XYZ file of C-alpha atoms in Angstrom:
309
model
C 12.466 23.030 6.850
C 10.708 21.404 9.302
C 7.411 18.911 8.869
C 4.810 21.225 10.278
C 6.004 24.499 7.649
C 5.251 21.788 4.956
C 1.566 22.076 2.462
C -0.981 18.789 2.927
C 0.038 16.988 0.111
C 3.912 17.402 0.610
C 3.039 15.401 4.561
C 0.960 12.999 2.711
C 3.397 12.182 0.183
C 5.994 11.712 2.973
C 4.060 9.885 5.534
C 2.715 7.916 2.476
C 5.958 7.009 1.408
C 6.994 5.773 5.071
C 4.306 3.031 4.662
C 5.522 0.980 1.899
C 8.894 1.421 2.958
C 7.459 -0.066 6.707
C 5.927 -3.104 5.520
C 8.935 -3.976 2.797
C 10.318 -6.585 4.559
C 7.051 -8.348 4.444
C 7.761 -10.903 1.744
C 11.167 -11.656 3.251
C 9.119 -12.444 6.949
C 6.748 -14.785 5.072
C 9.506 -16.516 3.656
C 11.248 -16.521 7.139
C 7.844 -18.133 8.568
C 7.298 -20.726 6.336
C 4.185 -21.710 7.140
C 1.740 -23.067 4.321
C -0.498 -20.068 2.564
C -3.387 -20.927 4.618
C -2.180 -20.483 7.708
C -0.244 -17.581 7.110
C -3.162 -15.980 6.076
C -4.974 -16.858 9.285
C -2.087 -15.621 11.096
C -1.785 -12.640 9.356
C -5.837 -11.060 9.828
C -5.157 -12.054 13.606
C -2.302 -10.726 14.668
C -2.958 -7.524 12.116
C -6.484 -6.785 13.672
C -5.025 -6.898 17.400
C -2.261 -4.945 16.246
C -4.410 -2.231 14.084
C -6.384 -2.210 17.616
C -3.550 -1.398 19.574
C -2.714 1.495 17.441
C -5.697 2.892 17.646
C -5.753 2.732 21.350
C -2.208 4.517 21.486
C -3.319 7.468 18.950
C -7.156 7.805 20.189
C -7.684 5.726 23.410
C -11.130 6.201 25.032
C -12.222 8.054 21.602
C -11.750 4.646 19.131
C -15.215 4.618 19.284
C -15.949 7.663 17.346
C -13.309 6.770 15.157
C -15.242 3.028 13.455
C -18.297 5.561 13.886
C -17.035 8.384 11.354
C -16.154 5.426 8.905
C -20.017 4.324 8.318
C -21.031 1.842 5.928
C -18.159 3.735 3.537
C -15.532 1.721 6.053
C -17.236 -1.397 5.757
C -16.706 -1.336 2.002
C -12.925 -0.203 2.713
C -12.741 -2.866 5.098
C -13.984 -5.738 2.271
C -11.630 -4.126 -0.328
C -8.542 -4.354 1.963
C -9.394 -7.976 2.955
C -9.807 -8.655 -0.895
C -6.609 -7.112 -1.591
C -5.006 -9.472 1.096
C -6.471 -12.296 0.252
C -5.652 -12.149 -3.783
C -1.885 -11.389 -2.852
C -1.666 -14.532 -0.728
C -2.760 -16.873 -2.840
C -1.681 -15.213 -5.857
C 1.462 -15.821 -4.066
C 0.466 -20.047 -3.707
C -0.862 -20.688 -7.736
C 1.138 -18.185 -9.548
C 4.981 -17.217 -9.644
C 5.744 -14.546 -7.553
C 7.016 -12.281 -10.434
C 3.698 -12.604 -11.787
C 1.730 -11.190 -8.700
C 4.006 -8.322 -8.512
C 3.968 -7.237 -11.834
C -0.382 -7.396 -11.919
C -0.172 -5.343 -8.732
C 1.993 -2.849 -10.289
C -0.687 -2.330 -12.465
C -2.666 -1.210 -9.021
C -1.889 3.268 -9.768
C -2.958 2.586 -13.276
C -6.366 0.801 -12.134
C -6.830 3.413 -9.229
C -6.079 6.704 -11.769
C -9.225 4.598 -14.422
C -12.144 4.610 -11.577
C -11.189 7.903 -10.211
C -11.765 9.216 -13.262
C -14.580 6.947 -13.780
C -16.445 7.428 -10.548
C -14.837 10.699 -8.590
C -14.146 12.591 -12.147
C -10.840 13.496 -11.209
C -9.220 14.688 -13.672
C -4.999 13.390 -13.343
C -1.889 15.361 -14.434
C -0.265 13.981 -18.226
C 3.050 13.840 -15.200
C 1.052 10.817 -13.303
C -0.061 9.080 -16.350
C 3.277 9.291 -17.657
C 5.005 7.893 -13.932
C 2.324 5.350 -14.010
C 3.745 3.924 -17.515
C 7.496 4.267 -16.635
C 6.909 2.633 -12.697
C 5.064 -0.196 -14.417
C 7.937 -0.713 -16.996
C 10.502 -0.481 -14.113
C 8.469 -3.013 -11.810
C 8.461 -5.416 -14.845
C 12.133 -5.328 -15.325
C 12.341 -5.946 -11.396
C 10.607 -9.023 -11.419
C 11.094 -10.228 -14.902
C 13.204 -13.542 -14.122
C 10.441 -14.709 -11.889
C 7.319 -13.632 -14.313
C 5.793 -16.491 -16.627
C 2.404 -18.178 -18.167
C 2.059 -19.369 -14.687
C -1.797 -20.195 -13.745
C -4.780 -18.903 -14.669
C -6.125 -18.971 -11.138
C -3.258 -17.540 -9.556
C -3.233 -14.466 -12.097
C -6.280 -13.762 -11.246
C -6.468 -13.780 -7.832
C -3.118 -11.306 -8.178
C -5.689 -9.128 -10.358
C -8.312 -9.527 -7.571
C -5.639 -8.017 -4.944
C -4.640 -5.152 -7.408
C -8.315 -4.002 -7.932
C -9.508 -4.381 -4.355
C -6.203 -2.368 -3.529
C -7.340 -0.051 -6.130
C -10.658 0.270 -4.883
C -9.728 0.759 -1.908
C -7.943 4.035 -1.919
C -10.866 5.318 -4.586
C -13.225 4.131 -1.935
C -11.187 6.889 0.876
C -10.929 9.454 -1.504
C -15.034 9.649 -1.665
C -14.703 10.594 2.083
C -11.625 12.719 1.945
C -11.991 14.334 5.376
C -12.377 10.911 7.336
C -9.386 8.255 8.291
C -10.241 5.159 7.372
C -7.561 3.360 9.233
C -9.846 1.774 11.812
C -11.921 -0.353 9.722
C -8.361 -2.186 8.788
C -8.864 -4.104 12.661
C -12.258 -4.945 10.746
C -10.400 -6.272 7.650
C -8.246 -8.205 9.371
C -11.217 -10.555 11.348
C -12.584 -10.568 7.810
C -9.328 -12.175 6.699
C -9.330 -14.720 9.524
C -13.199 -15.758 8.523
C -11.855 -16.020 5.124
C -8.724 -18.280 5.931
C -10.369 -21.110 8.149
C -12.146 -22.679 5.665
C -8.534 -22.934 3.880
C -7.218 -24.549 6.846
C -9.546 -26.784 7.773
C -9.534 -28.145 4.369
C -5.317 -28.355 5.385
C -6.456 -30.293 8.871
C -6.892 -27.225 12.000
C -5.355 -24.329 12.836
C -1.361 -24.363 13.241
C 0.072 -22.895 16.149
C 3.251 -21.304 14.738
C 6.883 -22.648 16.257
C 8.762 -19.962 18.630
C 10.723 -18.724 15.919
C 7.643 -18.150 13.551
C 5.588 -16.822 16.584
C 8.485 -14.403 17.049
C 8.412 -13.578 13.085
C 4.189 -13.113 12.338
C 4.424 -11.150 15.679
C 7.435 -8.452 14.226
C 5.096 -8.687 10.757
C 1.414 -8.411 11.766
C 1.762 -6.794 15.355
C 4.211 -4.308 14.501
C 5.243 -3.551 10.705
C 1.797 -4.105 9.243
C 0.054 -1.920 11.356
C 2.204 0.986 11.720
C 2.903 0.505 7.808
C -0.603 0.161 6.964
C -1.843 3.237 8.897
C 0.422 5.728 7.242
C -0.702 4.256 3.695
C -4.006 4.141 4.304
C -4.347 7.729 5.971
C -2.990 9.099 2.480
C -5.887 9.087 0.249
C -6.694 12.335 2.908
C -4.048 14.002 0.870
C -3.732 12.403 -2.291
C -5.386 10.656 -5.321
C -5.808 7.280 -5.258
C -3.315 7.236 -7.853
C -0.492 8.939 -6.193
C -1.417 6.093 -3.373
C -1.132 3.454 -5.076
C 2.059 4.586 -6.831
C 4.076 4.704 -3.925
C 2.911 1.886 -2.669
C 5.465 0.160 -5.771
C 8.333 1.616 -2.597
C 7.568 -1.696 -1.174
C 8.638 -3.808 -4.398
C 12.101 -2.086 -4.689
C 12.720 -2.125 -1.389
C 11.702 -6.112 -1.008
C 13.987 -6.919 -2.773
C 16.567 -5.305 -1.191
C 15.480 -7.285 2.048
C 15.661 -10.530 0.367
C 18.892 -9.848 -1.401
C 20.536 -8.397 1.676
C 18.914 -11.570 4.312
C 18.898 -14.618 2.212
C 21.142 -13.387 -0.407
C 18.938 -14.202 -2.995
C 21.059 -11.557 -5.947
C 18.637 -9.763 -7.996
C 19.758 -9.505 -11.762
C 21.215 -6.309 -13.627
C 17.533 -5.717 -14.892
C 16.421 -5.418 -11.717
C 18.539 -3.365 -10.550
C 17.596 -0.689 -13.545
C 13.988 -1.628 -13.052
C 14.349 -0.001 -9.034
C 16.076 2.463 -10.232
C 13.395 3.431 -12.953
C 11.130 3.359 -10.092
C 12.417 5.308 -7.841
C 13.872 7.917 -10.333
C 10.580 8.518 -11.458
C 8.922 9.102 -8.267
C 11.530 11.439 -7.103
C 11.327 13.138 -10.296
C 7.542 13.088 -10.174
C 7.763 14.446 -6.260
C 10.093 17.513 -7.266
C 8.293 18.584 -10.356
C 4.999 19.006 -8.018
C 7.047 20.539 -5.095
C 7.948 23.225 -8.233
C 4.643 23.572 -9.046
C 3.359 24.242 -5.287
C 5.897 26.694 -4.938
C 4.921 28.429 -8.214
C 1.329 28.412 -7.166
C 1.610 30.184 -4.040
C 4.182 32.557 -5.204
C 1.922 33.691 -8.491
C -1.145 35.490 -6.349
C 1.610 38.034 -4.778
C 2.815 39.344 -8.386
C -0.067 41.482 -8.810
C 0.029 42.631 -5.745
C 3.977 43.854 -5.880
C 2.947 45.285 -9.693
C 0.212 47.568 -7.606
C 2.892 48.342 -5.219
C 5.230 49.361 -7.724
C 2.304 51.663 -9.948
């Protein structure tokens, strides 16, 4: 079967899916930089906008301009959200244990599915309500030995990135005929405006060693961007939910790239946690690729039945 034979929302889950699993190793690069939170952050909205910029100029070239022009004020708002989302995850990252942050943002499908009901009306499928439950419980046990009380502040900025996130891709889906991908160059100045009051407060500016040059650039010039493009092209085909849930790719895989670099061994849990993730989104995938199947096949059955009279 090849891609172009396949319906819109079977490329969106697959080009969707190709995001998260892009950007996965982007915990282990941070560690890899170790640079303080503030810095990386500045880093980060930098190298992320030239790199979103030099995507665009490979897919679009002299046409970019029409592109941030068929966003509107609609982008800017994406644009804020995704900076948001950034922002909370970062320091999330710097006052709260990392199992913490990851296990709010795995509450990100579950907050996307309440305001597209809330403010598109759609109406989701009991199948994604009940994959929303089960990927939650399975990111939990993932990241269970590194959740506790942790801080206030840092919980909430980790709620801050999972409803900006959220937001987002509800944001897209009000617009579902535009590619909103272009306002992330936007996000990412926003992101270095937001970080260099953090550093100066730290002293200046770093300039990163050779090593984590080499790092932030394989990160924010390449991964992010091509990661980040695919994932935020998919609320074209599919709910913000659907978005958001396999955007929880990332998490399993993560951990893989920690475990497999710095051989940091995740626990038996975890390893049924990623495996309660990902069962459930294949499951989830092939019960809809049914469906689709049954649903173009049921408008001919009249039409043999007439044949056959």
């Amino acid at each position: 079967m090849s891609f172009s034979s396949l319906s819109l929302r079977q490329k969106g889950l697959l080009m969707t899916a190709a995001g998260p699993l892009i950007i996965s190793p982007d915990a282990l690069l941070i560690k890899l930089v170790g640079m303080p939170d503030s810095q990386v952050l500045f880093w980060r909205g930098a190298l992320f906008a030239l790199g979103m910029l030099l995507v665009l100029l490979l897919r679009s070239g002299r046409n970019i301009g029409a592109m941030f022009r068929r966003c509107g004020l609609t982008g800017l708002g994406v644009a804020a959200f995704f900076g948001l989302s950034n922002v909370g995850f970062v320091l999330g990252n710097q006052y709260t244990k990392g199992g913490n942050v990851l296990m709010i943002l795995a509450g990100t499908p579950l907050i996307a599915a309440l305001l597209s009901r809330v403010f598109l009306h759609e109406r989701l499928p009991w199948r994604t309500w009940l994959a929303i439950l089960l990927c939650l419980a399975g990111t939990s046990l993932i990241v269970l030995d590194d959740a506790g009380p942790g801080s206030w502040l840092g919980n909430a900025f980790a709620l801050l990135a999972a409803v900006s996130m959220a937001a987002n891709f509800t944001l897209c889906r009000t617009r579902p005929h535009v590619d909103m991908s272009p306002m992330l160059v936007v996000s990412g100045l926003w992101l270095v405006l937001a970080a260099l009051p953090l550093a100066t407060l730290q002293g200046s500016v770093m300039l990163p060693s050779v090593s984590q040059a080499g790092w932030l650039a394989l990160l924010c010039l390449v991964l992010l961007p091509l990661g980040f493009t695919l994932i935020q092209r998919g609320p074209l085909y599919l709910p913000a939910a659907d978005v958001s849930l396999l955007m929880l790719l990332e998490t399993v895989a993560g951990t893989l790239w920690v475990w497999w670099v710095l051989d940091e061994t995740p626990s038996s849990l975890a390893f049924i946690g990623g495996s309660v993730v990902l069962g459930t989104l294949l499951t989830k995938g092939l019960i809809e690729r049914r469906l689709e199947r049954q649903a173009r096949s049921a408008p001919s059955a009249p039409a043999h039945s007439a044949a056959r009279s």
